[in-house]
Structures are given as structure tokens and as C-alpha cells.
mmCIF file of N, CA and C in Angstrom:
data_model
loop_
_atom_site.group_PDB
_atom_site.id
_atom_site.type_symbol
_atom_site.label_atom_id
_atom_site.label_comp_id
_atom_site.label_asym_id
_atom_site.label_seq_id
_atom_site.Cartn_x
_atom_site.Cartn_y
_atom_site.Cartn_z
ATOM 1 N N MET A 19 25.068 -14.647 21.062
ATOM 2 C CA MET A 19 24.403 -13.372 21.102
ATOM 3 C C MET A 19 24.643 -12.682 19.771
ATOM 4 N N VAL A 20 23.586 -12.118 19.218
ATOM 5 C CA VAL A 20 23.644 -11.463 17.914
ATOM 6 C C VAL A 20 23.471 -9.963 18.103
ATOM 7 N N VAL A 21 24.356 -9.197 17.492
ATOM 8 C CA VAL A 21 24.235 -7.739 17.482
ATOM 9 C C VAL A 21 23.976 -7.320 16.049
ATOM 10 N N VAL A 22 22.836 -6.675 15.821
ATOM 11 C CA VAL A 22 22.517 -6.130 14.503
ATOM 12 C C VAL A 22 22.812 -4.638 14.588
ATOM 13 N N ALA A 23 23.841 -4.209 13.869
ATOM 14 C CA ALA A 23 24.348 -2.838 13.978
ATOM 15 C C ALA A 23 23.501 -1.851 13.188
ATOM 16 N N PRO A 24 23.534 -0.588 13.604
ATOM 17 C CA PRO A 24 22.876 0.451 12.815
ATOM 18 C C PRO A 24 23.694 0.738 11.562
ATOM 19 N N THR A 25 23.103 1.462 10.623
ATOM 20 C CA THR A 25 23.831 1.781 9.389
ATOM 21 C C THR A 25 24.605 3.088 9.502
ATOM 22 N N ALA A 26 24.587 3.713 10.653
ATOM 23 C CA ALA A 26 25.362 4.930 10.893
ATOM 24 C C ALA A 26 26.250 4.688 12.110
ATOM 25 N N THR A 27 27.201 5.556 12.322
ATOM 26 C CA THR A 27 28.088 5.421 13.469
ATOM 27 C C THR A 27 27.253 5.353 14.748
ATOM 28 N N PRO A 28 27.438 4.305 15.539
ATOM 29 C CA PRO A 28 26.609 4.146 16.738
ATOM 30 C C PRO A 28 26.997 5.156 17.814
ATOM 31 N N PRO A 29 26.001 5.637 18.572
ATOM 32 C CA PRO A 29 26.322 6.528 19.684
ATOM 33 C C PRO A 29 27.094 5.770 20.766
ATOM 34 N N ASP A 30 27.853 6.508 21.557
ATOM 35 C CA ASP A 30 28.657 5.891 22.613
ATOM 36 C C ASP A 30 27.809 5.048 23.560
ATOM 37 N N GLU A 31 26.586 5.505 23.855
ATOM 38 C CA GLU A 31 25.695 4.755 24.752
ATOM 39 C C GLU A 31 25.427 3.357 24.205
ATOM 40 N N MET A 32 25.196 3.246 22.905
ATOM 41 C CA MET A 32 24.909 1.955 22.284
ATOM 42 C C MET A 32 26.137 1.044 22.337
ATOM 43 N N VAL A 33 27.296 1.606 22.067
ATOM 44 C CA VAL A 33 28.535 0.818 22.121
ATOM 45 C C VAL A 33 28.723 0.265 23.533
ATOM 46 N N ALA A 34 28.501 1.105 24.537
ATOM 47 C CA ALA A 34 28.655 0.664 25.928
ATOM 48 C C ALA A 34 27.648 -0.433 26.273
ATOM 49 N N ILE A 35 26.404 -0.290 25.817
ATOM 50 C CA ILE A 35 25.379 -1.302 26.093
ATOM 51 C C ILE A 35 25.768 -2.637 25.470
ATOM 52 N N VAL A 36 26.215 -2.615 24.224
ATOM 53 C CA VAL A 36 26.604 -3.864 23.552
ATOM 54 C C VAL A 36 27.770 -4.519 24.278
ATOM 55 N N ARG A 37 28.756 -3.734 24.663
ATOM 56 C CA ARG A 37 29.912 -4.308 25.373
ATOM 57 C C ARG A 37 29.505 -4.868 26.732
ATOM 58 N N ASP A 38 28.649 -4.134 27.448
ATOM 59 C CA ASP A 38 28.184 -4.619 28.754
ATOM 60 C C ASP A 38 27.320 -5.873 28.603
ATOM 61 N N ALA A 39 26.459 -5.896 27.592
ATOM 62 C CA ALA A 39 25.616 -7.074 27.342
ATOM 63 C C ALA A 39 26.479 -8.281 27.006
ATOM 64 N N THR A 40 27.496 -8.073 26.197
ATOM 65 C CA THR A 40 28.398 -9.168 25.834
ATOM 66 C C THR A 40 29.041 -9.763 27.082
ATOM 67 N N ALA A 41 29.513 -8.895 27.977
ATOM 68 C CA ALA A 41 30.152 -9.379 29.204
ATOM 69 C C ALA A 41 29.142 -10.089 30.109
ATOM 70 N N ALA A 42 27.981 -9.475 30.336
ATOM 71 C CA ALA A 42 26.994 -10.035 31.266
ATOM 72 C C ALA A 42 26.382 -11.333 30.753
ATOM 73 N N VAL A 43 25.945 -11.330 29.514
ATOM 74 C CA VAL A 43 25.323 -12.533 28.948
ATOM 75 C C VAL A 43 26.369 -13.635 28.809
ATOM 76 N N GLY A 44 27.567 -13.259 28.370
ATOM 77 C CA GLY A 44 28.641 -14.244 28.238
ATOM 78 C C GLY A 44 28.950 -14.937 29.551
ATOM 79 N N GLN A 45 29.027 -14.167 30.627
ATOM 80 C CA GLN A 45 29.312 -14.760 31.932
ATOM 81 C C GLN A 45 28.178 -15.682 32.371
ATOM 82 N N ALA A 46 26.932 -15.254 32.167
ATOM 83 C CA ALA A 46 25.784 -16.087 32.557
ATOM 84 C C ALA A 46 25.757 -17.399 31.775
ATOM 85 N N VAL A 47 26.032 -17.320 30.488
ATOM 86 C CA VAL A 47 26.030 -18.519 29.639
ATOM 87 C C VAL A 47 27.137 -19.476 30.073
ATOM 88 N N ARG A 48 28.334 -18.944 30.254
ATOM 89 C CA ARG A 48 29.458 -19.797 30.660
ATOM 90 C C ARG A 48 29.230 -20.387 32.055
ATOM 91 N N SER A 49 28.623 -19.606 32.959
ATOM 92 C CA SER A 49 28.319 -20.111 34.309
ATOM 93 C C SER A 49 27.334 -21.271 34.266
ATOM 94 N N ALA A 50 26.490 -21.289 33.233
ATOM 95 C CA ALA A 50 25.528 -22.390 33.056
ATOM 96 C C ALA A 50 26.165 -23.585 32.353
ATOM 97 N N GLY A 51 27.474 -23.486 32.062
ATOM 98 C CA GLY A 51 28.181 -24.606 31.449
ATOM 99 C C GLY A 51 28.012 -24.716 29.951
ATOM 100 N N MET A 52 27.647 -23.619 29.313
ATOM 101 C CA MET A 52 27.462 -23.638 27.861
ATOM 102 C C MET A 52 28.507 -22.759 27.188
ATOM 103 N N LEU A 53 28.625 -22.921 25.887
ATOM 104 C CA LEU A 53 29.540 -22.100 25.097
ATOM 105 C C LEU A 53 28.850 -20.801 24.709
ATOM 106 N N PHE A 54 29.624 -19.731 24.618
ATOM 107 C CA PHE A 54 29.093 -18.414 24.264
ATOM 108 C C PHE A 54 29.844 -17.888 23.055
ATOM 109 N N SER A 55 29.105 -17.325 22.126
ATOM 110 C CA SER A 55 29.754 -16.669 20.988
ATOM 111 C C SER A 55 28.933 -15.454 20.586
ATOM 112 N N THR A 56 29.589 -14.561 19.877
ATOM 113 C CA THR A 56 28.932 -13.340 19.418
ATOM 114 C C THR A 56 28.951 -13.293 17.899
ATOM 115 N N ILE A 57 27.826 -12.849 17.350
ATOM 116 C CA ILE A 57 27.684 -12.693 15.904
ATOM 117 C C ILE A 57 27.329 -11.242 15.639
ATOM 118 N N GLY A 58 28.099 -10.591 14.786
ATOM 119 C CA GLY A 58 27.810 -9.219 14.395
ATOM 120 C C GLY A 58 27.165 -9.205 13.024
ATOM 121 N N VAL A 59 26.071 -8.468 12.886
ATOM 122 C CA VAL A 59 25.359 -8.361 11.616
ATOM 123 C C VAL A 59 25.275 -6.889 11.245
ATOM 124 N N SER A 60 25.654 -6.568 10.022
ATOM 125 C CA SER A 60 25.486 -5.208 9.508
ATOM 126 C C SER A 60 24.768 -5.282 8.177
ATOM 127 N N ASP A 61 23.695 -4.499 8.057
ATOM 128 C CA ASP A 61 22.942 -4.496 6.803
ATOM 129 C C ASP A 61 23.372 -3.365 5.873
ATOM 130 N N ASP A 62 24.512 -2.769 6.150
ATOM 131 C CA ASP A 62 25.013 -1.729 5.250
ATOM 132 C C ASP A 62 25.289 -2.358 3.884
ATOM 133 N N TRP A 63 24.956 -1.642 2.829
ATOM 134 C CA TRP A 63 25.232 -2.157 1.482
ATOM 135 C C TRP A 63 26.728 -2.366 1.275
ATOM 136 N N SER A 64 27.534 -1.522 1.892
ATOM 137 C CA SER A 64 28.986 -1.598 1.738
ATOM 138 C C SER A 64 29.572 -2.538 2.789
ATOM 139 N N VAL A 65 30.244 -3.577 2.340
ATOM 140 C CA VAL A 65 30.878 -4.516 3.264
ATOM 141 C C VAL A 65 31.927 -3.796 4.107
ATOM 142 N N GLU A 66 32.717 -2.936 3.493
ATOM 143 C CA GLU A 66 33.771 -2.226 4.219
ATOM 144 C C GLU A 66 33.184 -1.345 5.318
ATOM 145 N N ARG A 67 32.142 -0.572 4.981
ATOM 146 C CA ARG A 67 31.499 0.290 5.979
ATOM 147 C C ARG A 67 30.858 -0.553 7.077
ATOM 148 N N GLY A 68 30.231 -1.653 6.694
ATOM 149 C CA GLY A 68 29.610 -2.538 7.679
ATOM 150 C C GLY A 68 30.619 -3.114 8.658
ATOM 151 N N LEU A 69 31.769 -3.526 8.155
ATOM 152 C CA LEU A 69 32.820 -4.043 9.037
ATOM 153 C C LEU A 69 33.329 -2.959 9.976
ATOM 154 N N ASP A 70 33.493 -1.740 9.459
ATOM 155 C CA ASP A 70 33.923 -0.624 10.314
ATOM 156 C C ASP A 70 32.921 -0.385 11.441
ATOM 157 N N LEU A 71 31.623 -0.412 11.105
ATOM 158 C CA LEU A 71 30.590 -0.216 12.125
ATOM 159 C C LEU A 71 30.654 -1.315 13.182
ATOM 160 N N LEU A 72 30.771 -2.557 12.750
ATOM 161 C CA LEU A 72 30.831 -3.666 13.703
ATOM 162 C C LEU A 72 32.078 -3.584 14.577
ATOM 163 N N ASN A 73 33.192 -3.162 14.004
ATOM 164 C CA ASN A 73 34.431 -3.050 14.777
ATOM 165 C C ASN A 73 34.299 -2.077 15.941
ATOM 166 N N SER A 74 33.407 -1.098 15.828
ATOM 167 C CA SER A 74 33.245 -0.132 16.918
ATOM 168 C C SER A 74 32.672 -0.790 18.180
ATOM 169 N N PHE A 75 32.050 -1.963 18.050
ATOM 170 C CA PHE A 75 31.471 -2.664 19.200
ATOM 171 C C PHE A 75 32.452 -3.633 19.856
ATOM 172 N N GLY A 76 33.605 -3.853 19.255
ATOM 173 C CA GLY A 76 34.566 -4.794 19.804
ATOM 174 C C GLY A 76 34.593 -6.089 19.010
ATOM 175 N N HIS A 77 35.047 -7.143 19.662
ATOM 176 C CA HIS A 77 35.264 -8.440 19.015
ATOM 177 C C HIS A 77 33.952 -9.179 18.748
ATOM 178 N N PHE A 78 33.872 -9.811 17.581
ATOM 179 C CA PHE A 78 32.801 -10.756 17.262
ATOM 180 C C PHE A 78 33.455 -12.061 16.821
ATOM 181 N N ASP A 79 32.832 -13.177 17.154
ATOM 182 C CA ASP A 79 33.337 -14.477 16.718
ATOM 183 C C ASP A 79 32.990 -14.749 15.265
ATOM 184 N N GLU A 80 31.944 -14.088 14.780
ATOM 185 C CA GLU A 80 31.476 -14.278 13.406
ATOM 186 C C GLU A 80 30.808 -12.981 12.966
ATOM 187 N N VAL A 81 30.936 -12.646 11.683
ATOM 188 C CA VAL A 81 30.255 -11.458 11.157
ATOM 189 C C VAL A 81 29.527 -11.797 9.861
ATOM 190 N N ILE A 82 28.398 -11.113 9.659
ATOM 191 C CA ILE A 82 27.609 -11.243 8.433
ATOM 192 C C ILE A 82 27.345 -9.810 7.973
ATOM 193 N N VAL A 83 27.873 -9.451 6.821
ATOM 194 C CA VAL A 83 27.870 -8.048 6.411
ATOM 195 C C VAL A 83 27.432 -7.900 4.962
ATOM 196 N N GLY A 84 26.670 -6.818 4.694
ATOM 197 C CA GLY A 84 26.317 -6.443 3.324
ATOM 198 C C GLY A 84 24.888 -6.791 2.947
ATOM 199 N N ARG A 85 24.494 -6.364 1.753
ATOM 200 C CA ARG A 85 23.225 -6.691 1.101
ATOM 201 C C ARG A 85 21.980 -6.123 1.768
ATOM 202 N N ASN A 86 22.122 -5.170 2.668
ATOM 203 C CA ASN A 86 20.996 -4.487 3.281
ATOM 204 C C ASN A 86 20.006 -5.501 3.845
ATOM 205 N N TRP A 87 18.716 -5.375 3.588
ATOM 206 C CA TRP A 87 17.720 -6.270 4.171
ATOM 207 C C TRP A 87 17.689 -7.642 3.497
ATOM 208 N N PHE A 88 18.557 -7.863 2.513
ATOM 209 C CA PHE A 88 18.706 -9.188 1.904
ATOM 210 C C PHE A 88 19.818 -9.982 2.592
ATOM 211 N N ASN A 89 20.473 -9.386 3.554
ATOM 212 C CA ASN A 89 21.562 -9.971 4.325
ATOM 213 C C ASN A 89 21.065 -11.256 5.002
ATOM 214 N N SER A 90 21.848 -12.326 4.927
ATOM 215 C CA SER A 90 21.406 -13.601 5.499
ATOM 216 C C SER A 90 21.245 -13.522 7.017
ATOM 217 N N GLY A 91 22.030 -12.694 7.688
ATOM 218 C CA GLY A 91 21.864 -12.516 9.130
ATOM 219 C C GLY A 91 20.567 -11.806 9.471
ATOM 220 N N ILE A 92 20.209 -10.800 8.679
ATOM 221 C CA ILE A 92 18.934 -10.096 8.875
ATOM 222 C C ILE A 92 17.783 -11.087 8.690
ATOM 223 N N MET A 93 17.873 -11.891 7.641
ATOM 224 C CA MET A 93 16.808 -12.872 7.396
ATOM 225 C C MET A 93 16.718 -13.888 8.533
ATOM 226 N N MET A 94 17.866 -14.387 8.988
ATOM 227 C CA MET A 94 17.879 -15.436 10.001
ATOM 228 C C MET A 94 17.457 -14.926 11.379
ATOM 229 N N PHE A 95 17.993 -13.777 11.800
ATOM 230 C CA PHE A 95 17.796 -13.337 13.178
ATOM 231 C C PHE A 95 16.685 -12.306 13.361
ATOM 232 N N ILE A 96 16.196 -11.734 12.263
ATOM 233 C CA ILE A 96 15.053 -10.819 12.365
ATOM 234 C C ILE A 96 13.843 -11.436 11.682
ATOM 235 N N SER A 97 13.920 -11.674 10.386
ATOM 236 C CA SER A 97 12.750 -12.179 9.648
ATOM 237 C C SER A 97 12.314 -13.563 10.122
ATOM 238 N N ASP A 98 13.234 -14.532 10.123
ATOM 239 C CA ASP A 98 12.870 -15.909 10.475
ATOM 240 C C ASP A 98 12.399 -16.045 11.922
ATOM 241 N N LEU A 99 12.958 -15.242 12.819
ATOM 242 C CA LEU A 99 12.538 -15.286 14.224
ATOM 243 C C LEU A 99 11.384 -14.321 14.500
ATOM 244 N N GLU A 100 10.878 -13.713 13.439
ATOM 245 C CA GLU A 100 9.736 -12.803 13.510
ATOM 246 C C GLU A 100 9.970 -11.632 14.452
ATOM 247 N N GLY A 101 11.190 -11.082 14.404
ATOM 248 C CA GLY A 101 11.497 -9.894 15.184
ATOM 249 C C GLY A 101 11.067 -8.641 14.445
ATOM 250 N N PRO A 102 11.018 -7.513 15.136
ATOM 251 C CA PRO A 102 10.626 -6.265 14.481
ATOM 252 C C PRO A 102 11.690 -5.828 13.471
ATOM 253 N N PRO A 103 11.269 -5.288 12.342
ATOM 254 C CA PRO A 103 12.225 -4.901 11.296
ATOM 255 C C PRO A 103 12.883 -3.553 11.578
ATOM 256 N N VAL A 104 13.690 -3.515 12.642
ATOM 257 C CA VAL A 104 14.409 -2.293 12.998
ATOM 258 C C VAL A 104 15.854 -2.633 13.330
ATOM 259 N N VAL A 105 16.710 -1.653 13.159
ATOM 260 C CA VAL A 105 18.091 -1.755 13.627
ATOM 261 C C VAL A 105 18.354 -0.527 14.480
ATOM 262 N N PRO A 106 19.143 -0.662 15.507
ATOM 263 C CA PRO A 106 19.928 -1.805 15.950
ATOM 264 C C PRO A 106 19.093 -2.772 16.796
ATOM 265 N N GLN A 107 19.671 -3.942 17.014
ATOM 266 C CA GLN A 107 19.059 -4.946 17.884
ATOM 267 C C GLN A 107 20.146 -5.782 18.539
ATOM 268 N N ILE A 108 19.793 -6.316 19.692
ATOM 269 C CA ILE A 108 20.578 -7.380 20.317
ATOM 270 C C ILE A 108 19.612 -8.547 20.479
ATOM 271 N N VAL A 109 20.010 -9.711 20.003
ATOM 272 C CA VAL A 109 19.172 -10.902 20.104
ATOM 273 C C VAL A 109 19.997 -12.000 20.773
ATOM 274 N N VAL A 110 19.477 -12.531 21.854
ATOM 275 C CA VAL A 110 20.149 -13.642 22.529
ATOM 276 C C VAL A 110 19.457 -14.916 22.074
ATOM 277 N N ILE A 111 20.253 -15.809 21.515
ATOM 278 C CA ILE A 111 19.712 -17.059 20.982
ATOM 279 C C ILE A 111 20.407 -18.250 21.625
ATOM 280 N N ARG A 112 19.761 -19.391 21.506
ATOM 281 C CA ARG A 112 20.366 -20.658 21.933
ATOM 282 C C ARG A 112 20.130 -21.653 20.811
ATOM 283 N N GLN A 113 21.161 -22.418 20.498
ATOM 284 C CA GLN A 113 21.032 -23.464 19.489
ATOM 285 C C GLN A 113 21.850 -24.665 19.944
ATOM 286 N N ARG A 114 21.168 -25.772 20.100
ATOM 287 C CA ARG A 114 21.851 -26.986 20.539
ATOM 288 C C ARG A 114 22.681 -27.562 19.393
ATOM 289 N N LYS A 115 23.910 -27.909 19.704
ATOM 290 C CA LYS A 115 24.798 -28.548 18.738
ATOM 291 C C LYS A 115 25.179 -29.903 19.332
ATOM 292 N N THR A 116 25.054 -30.934 18.523
ATOM 293 C CA THR A 116 25.316 -32.289 18.986
ATOM 294 C C THR A 116 26.359 -32.933 18.093
ATOM 295 N N ARG A 117 27.262 -33.642 18.713
ATOM 296 C CA ARG A 117 28.304 -34.351 17.967
ATOM 297 C C ARG A 117 27.651 -35.404 17.082
ATOM 298 N N SER A 118 28.125 -35.495 15.839
ATOM 299 C CA SER A 118 27.592 -36.446 14.867
ATOM 300 C C SER A 118 28.645 -37.508 14.572
ATOM 301 N N ASP A 119 28.205 -38.669 14.131
ATOM 302 C CA ASP A 119 29.142 -39.720 13.736
ATOM 303 C C ASP A 119 29.646 -39.527 12.311
ATOM 304 N N SER A 120 29.070 -38.592 11.617
ATOM 305 C CA SER A 120 29.440 -38.351 10.225
ATOM 306 C C SER A 120 30.836 -37.741 10.130
ATOM 307 N N ARG A 121 31.611 -38.198 9.164
ATOM 308 C CA ARG A 121 32.921 -37.599 8.926
ATOM 309 C C ARG A 121 32.795 -36.327 8.098
ATOM 310 N N VAL A 122 31.705 -36.222 7.363
ATOM 311 C CA VAL A 122 31.498 -35.061 6.505
ATOM 312 C C VAL A 122 31.037 -33.858 7.329
ATOM 313 N N VAL A 123 30.035 -34.059 8.172
ATOM 314 C CA VAL A 123 29.501 -32.991 9.014
ATOM 315 C C VAL A 123 29.560 -33.473 10.464
ATOM 316 N N PRO A 124 30.573 -33.029 11.233
ATOM 317 C CA PRO A 124 30.758 -33.571 12.572
ATOM 318 C C PRO A 124 29.766 -33.063 13.621
ATOM 319 N N TRP A 125 28.923 -32.094 13.274
ATOM 320 C CA TRP A 125 27.958 -31.537 14.221
ATOM 321 C C TRP A 125 26.579 -31.481 13.595
ATOM 322 N N THR A 126 25.562 -31.703 14.403
ATOM 323 C CA THR A 126 24.192 -31.441 13.965
ATOM 324 C C THR A 126 23.697 -30.233 14.753
ATOM 325 N N HIS A 127 22.796 -29.485 14.155
ATOM 326 C CA HIS A 127 22.319 -28.247 14.759
ATOM 327 C C HIS A 127 20.820 -28.318 14.977
ATOM 328 N N GLY A 128 20.385 -27.971 16.178
ATOM 329 C CA GLY A 128 18.960 -27.887 16.469
ATOM 330 C C GLY A 128 18.416 -26.538 16.031
ATOM 331 N N PRO A 129 17.134 -26.298 16.272
ATOM 332 C CA PRO A 129 16.535 -25.020 15.881
ATOM 333 C C PRO A 129 17.085 -23.868 16.726
ATOM 334 N N ILE A 130 17.045 -22.682 16.171
ATOM 335 C CA ILE A 130 17.452 -21.481 16.900
ATOM 336 C C ILE A 130 16.293 -21.052 17.792
ATOM 337 N N GLU A 131 16.581 -20.878 19.071
ATOM 338 C CA GLU A 131 15.581 -20.419 20.034
ATOM 339 C C GLU A 131 15.937 -19.003 20.476
ATOM 340 N N GLU A 132 14.984 -18.107 20.427
ATOM 341 C CA GLU A 132 15.205 -16.739 20.901
ATOM 342 C C GLU A 132 14.954 -16.680 22.401
ATOM 343 N N LEU A 133 15.954 -16.202 23.150
ATOM 344 C CA LEU A 133 15.829 -16.081 24.601
ATOM 345 C C LEU A 133 15.526 -14.652 25.032
ATOM 346 N N ALA A 134 16.026 -13.678 24.278
ATOM 347 C CA ALA A 134 15.793 -12.264 24.600
ATOM 348 C C ALA A 134 16.030 -11.438 23.346
ATOM 349 N N ARG A 135 15.339 -10.288 23.284
ATOM 350 C CA ARG A 135 15.531 -9.371 22.159
ATOM 351 C C ARG A 135 15.315 -7.949 22.662
ATOM 352 N N ALA A 136 16.230 -7.070 22.302
ATOM 353 C CA ALA A 136 16.084 -5.639 22.556
ATOM 354 C C ALA A 136 16.244 -4.954 21.207
ATOM 355 N N ALA A 137 15.151 -4.379 20.706
ATOM 356 C CA ALA A 137 15.147 -3.763 19.377
ATOM 357 C C ALA A 137 15.055 -2.250 19.515
ATOM 358 N N GLY A 138 16.062 -1.567 19.013
ATOM 359 C CA GLY A 138 16.110 -0.114 19.117
ATOM 360 C C GLY A 138 16.853 0.306 20.373
ATOM 361 N N LEU A 139 17.392 1.514 20.344
ATOM 362 C CA LEU A 139 18.209 1.991 21.460
ATOM 363 C C LEU A 139 17.412 2.086 22.759
ATOM 364 N N ALA A 140 16.143 2.492 22.697
ATOM 365 C CA ALA A 140 15.344 2.605 23.925
ATOM 366 C C ALA A 140 15.185 1.243 24.605
ATOM 367 N N GLU A 141 14.852 0.202 23.835
ATOM 368 C CA GLU A 141 14.726 -1.140 24.424
ATOM 369 C C GLU A 141 16.071 -1.647 24.922
ATOM 370 N N MET A 142 17.133 -1.337 24.185
ATOM 371 C CA MET A 142 18.464 -1.755 24.621
ATOM 372 C C MET A 142 18.806 -1.099 25.959
ATOM 373 N N SER A 143 18.487 0.184 26.105
ATOM 374 C CA SER A 143 18.744 0.905 27.362
ATOM 375 C C SER A 143 17.920 0.316 28.504
ATOM 376 N N ASN A 144 16.655 0.003 28.239
ATOM 377 C CA ASN A 144 15.799 -0.609 29.267
ATOM 378 C C ASN A 144 16.328 -1.972 29.688
ATOM 379 N N TRP A 145 16.765 -2.767 28.715
ATOM 380 C CA TRP A 145 17.304 -4.092 29.029
ATOM 381 C C TRP A 145 18.569 -3.962 29.876
ATOM 382 N N ALA A 146 19.405 -2.984 29.543
ATOM 383 C CA ALA A 146 20.618 -2.743 30.333
ATOM 384 C C ALA A 146 20.249 -2.359 31.765
ATOM 385 N N ALA A 147 19.231 -1.499 31.920
ATOM 386 C CA ALA A 147 18.796 -1.071 33.252
ATOM 387 C C ALA A 147 18.272 -2.249 34.074
ATOM 388 N N GLN A 148 17.772 -3.286 33.409
ATOM 389 C CA GLN A 148 17.276 -4.494 34.086
ATOM 390 C C GLN A 148 18.384 -5.532 34.278
ATOM 391 N N GLY A 149 19.613 -5.140 33.999
ATOM 392 C CA GLY A 149 20.739 -6.052 34.195
ATOM 393 C C GLY A 149 20.829 -7.150 33.161
ATOM 394 N N PHE A 150 20.308 -6.883 31.957
ATOM 395 C CA PHE A 150 20.341 -7.844 30.847
ATOM 396 C C PHE A 150 19.668 -9.158 31.245
ATOM 397 N N ALA A 151 18.505 -9.024 31.868
ATOM 398 C CA ALA A 151 17.750 -10.185 32.356
ATOM 399 C C ALA A 151 17.290 -11.074 31.205
ATOM 400 N N ILE A 152 17.361 -12.368 31.443
ATOM 401 C CA ILE A 152 16.914 -13.401 30.506
ATOM 402 C C ILE A 152 15.892 -14.255 31.261
ATOM 403 N N GLU A 153 14.981 -14.869 30.526
ATOM 404 C CA GLU A 153 14.004 -15.770 31.151
ATOM 405 C C GLU A 153 14.733 -16.719 32.103
ATOM 406 N N PRO A 154 14.109 -17.075 33.238
ATOM 407 C CA PRO A 154 14.787 -17.896 34.242
ATOM 408 C C PRO A 154 15.402 -19.185 33.698
ATOM 409 N N ASP A 155 14.719 -19.876 32.783
ATOM 410 C CA ASP A 155 15.257 -21.126 32.248
ATOM 411 C C ASP A 155 16.079 -20.908 30.986
ATOM 412 N N GLY A 156 16.307 -19.659 30.621
ATOM 413 C CA GLY A 156 16.982 -19.359 29.365
ATOM 414 C C GLY A 156 18.361 -19.971 29.228
ATOM 415 N N PHE A 157 19.088 -20.071 30.340
ATOM 416 C CA PHE A 157 20.441 -20.595 30.248
ATOM 417 C C PHE A 157 20.565 -22.009 30.780
ATOM 418 N N SER A 158 19.452 -22.682 30.868
ATOM 419 C CA SER A 158 19.499 -24.084 31.253
ATOM 420 C C SER A 158 20.137 -24.870 30.114
ATOM 421 N N ALA A 159 21.053 -25.735 30.436
ATOM 422 C CA ALA A 159 21.706 -26.538 29.397
ATOM 423 C C ALA A 159 20.725 -27.505 28.744
ATOM 424 N N ASP A 160 19.656 -27.841 29.435
ATOM 425 C CA ASP A 160 18.629 -28.727 28.878
ATOM 426 C C ASP A 160 17.383 -27.910 28.585
ATOM 427 N N PRO A 161 17.082 -27.668 27.293
ATOM 428 C CA PRO A 161 15.921 -26.843 26.967
ATOM 429 C C PRO A 161 14.616 -27.496 27.363
#
């Protein structure tokens, strides 16, 4: 699950939604027998400020911070997936990882699939009200 943070201090409602989404989506993913991780993205020009903003949402397994709209996370999870160019966002993705025989690169990665997206606080609130619903086959281990 990817959280794209706003460039200003997030309101308490947004922090609560992100934390609740992390718990709900994480449980659904793990119940389907898959691994779950969180990626925090901040497009703040300042790496320090971006990290502070992301820390307000809790733990992330990975963070991508800085460079504004040139940020590699913004490009990967908004531009490349053709999402709306707004922050904040929560994007639920799935990417198959397969063990490789290579000693250099032990894993191969499939394409990133978008399962759900809530762009802007209003969409995030609506998604929360729907119980963070994902497409019925979204958490199937076999795409």
C-alpha cells in the first residue's frame, strides 16, 4: 500500500484514515496469504520535512522522499499508473515477486497492478466509510 503524503501537516482525520487503511488492508492481504508492506511517498522538496510528514502517519516499510513532482515514487505510483496528479493519495497495489535462480538478483518482479486508489481527502473519507473495499478478486494470490 502506498501513501502519498500532503506537503503540509496532515489533518488528524487523514492520519486516522491512513492508519485505519493500513490495518484493514494489511489484514485482508495477510488473510489472503500474501505479504503486505507500506510505502510512504512525500513530494516535499525538503527530505527532512518530507520524512517528518511521513512519520506523522506511523511506520512505513519503505520511503521515497524529495524532488517534488520529479520524485520517483510520484512518477511510479501516480504518473506511470495514470492516477490523478493530486496529493494526498492512498494507492493499493499488487506486484508478483518470484524467486529467481540468479545469484545476482534473487527475485523477479512482475508489473505493478493498481487495486484501489483514493485521491484527495474526500475520496479517502469515502473509501474509509466503505470499509476500505477492494475489488473482489483484488487479494487473490493468483491474478
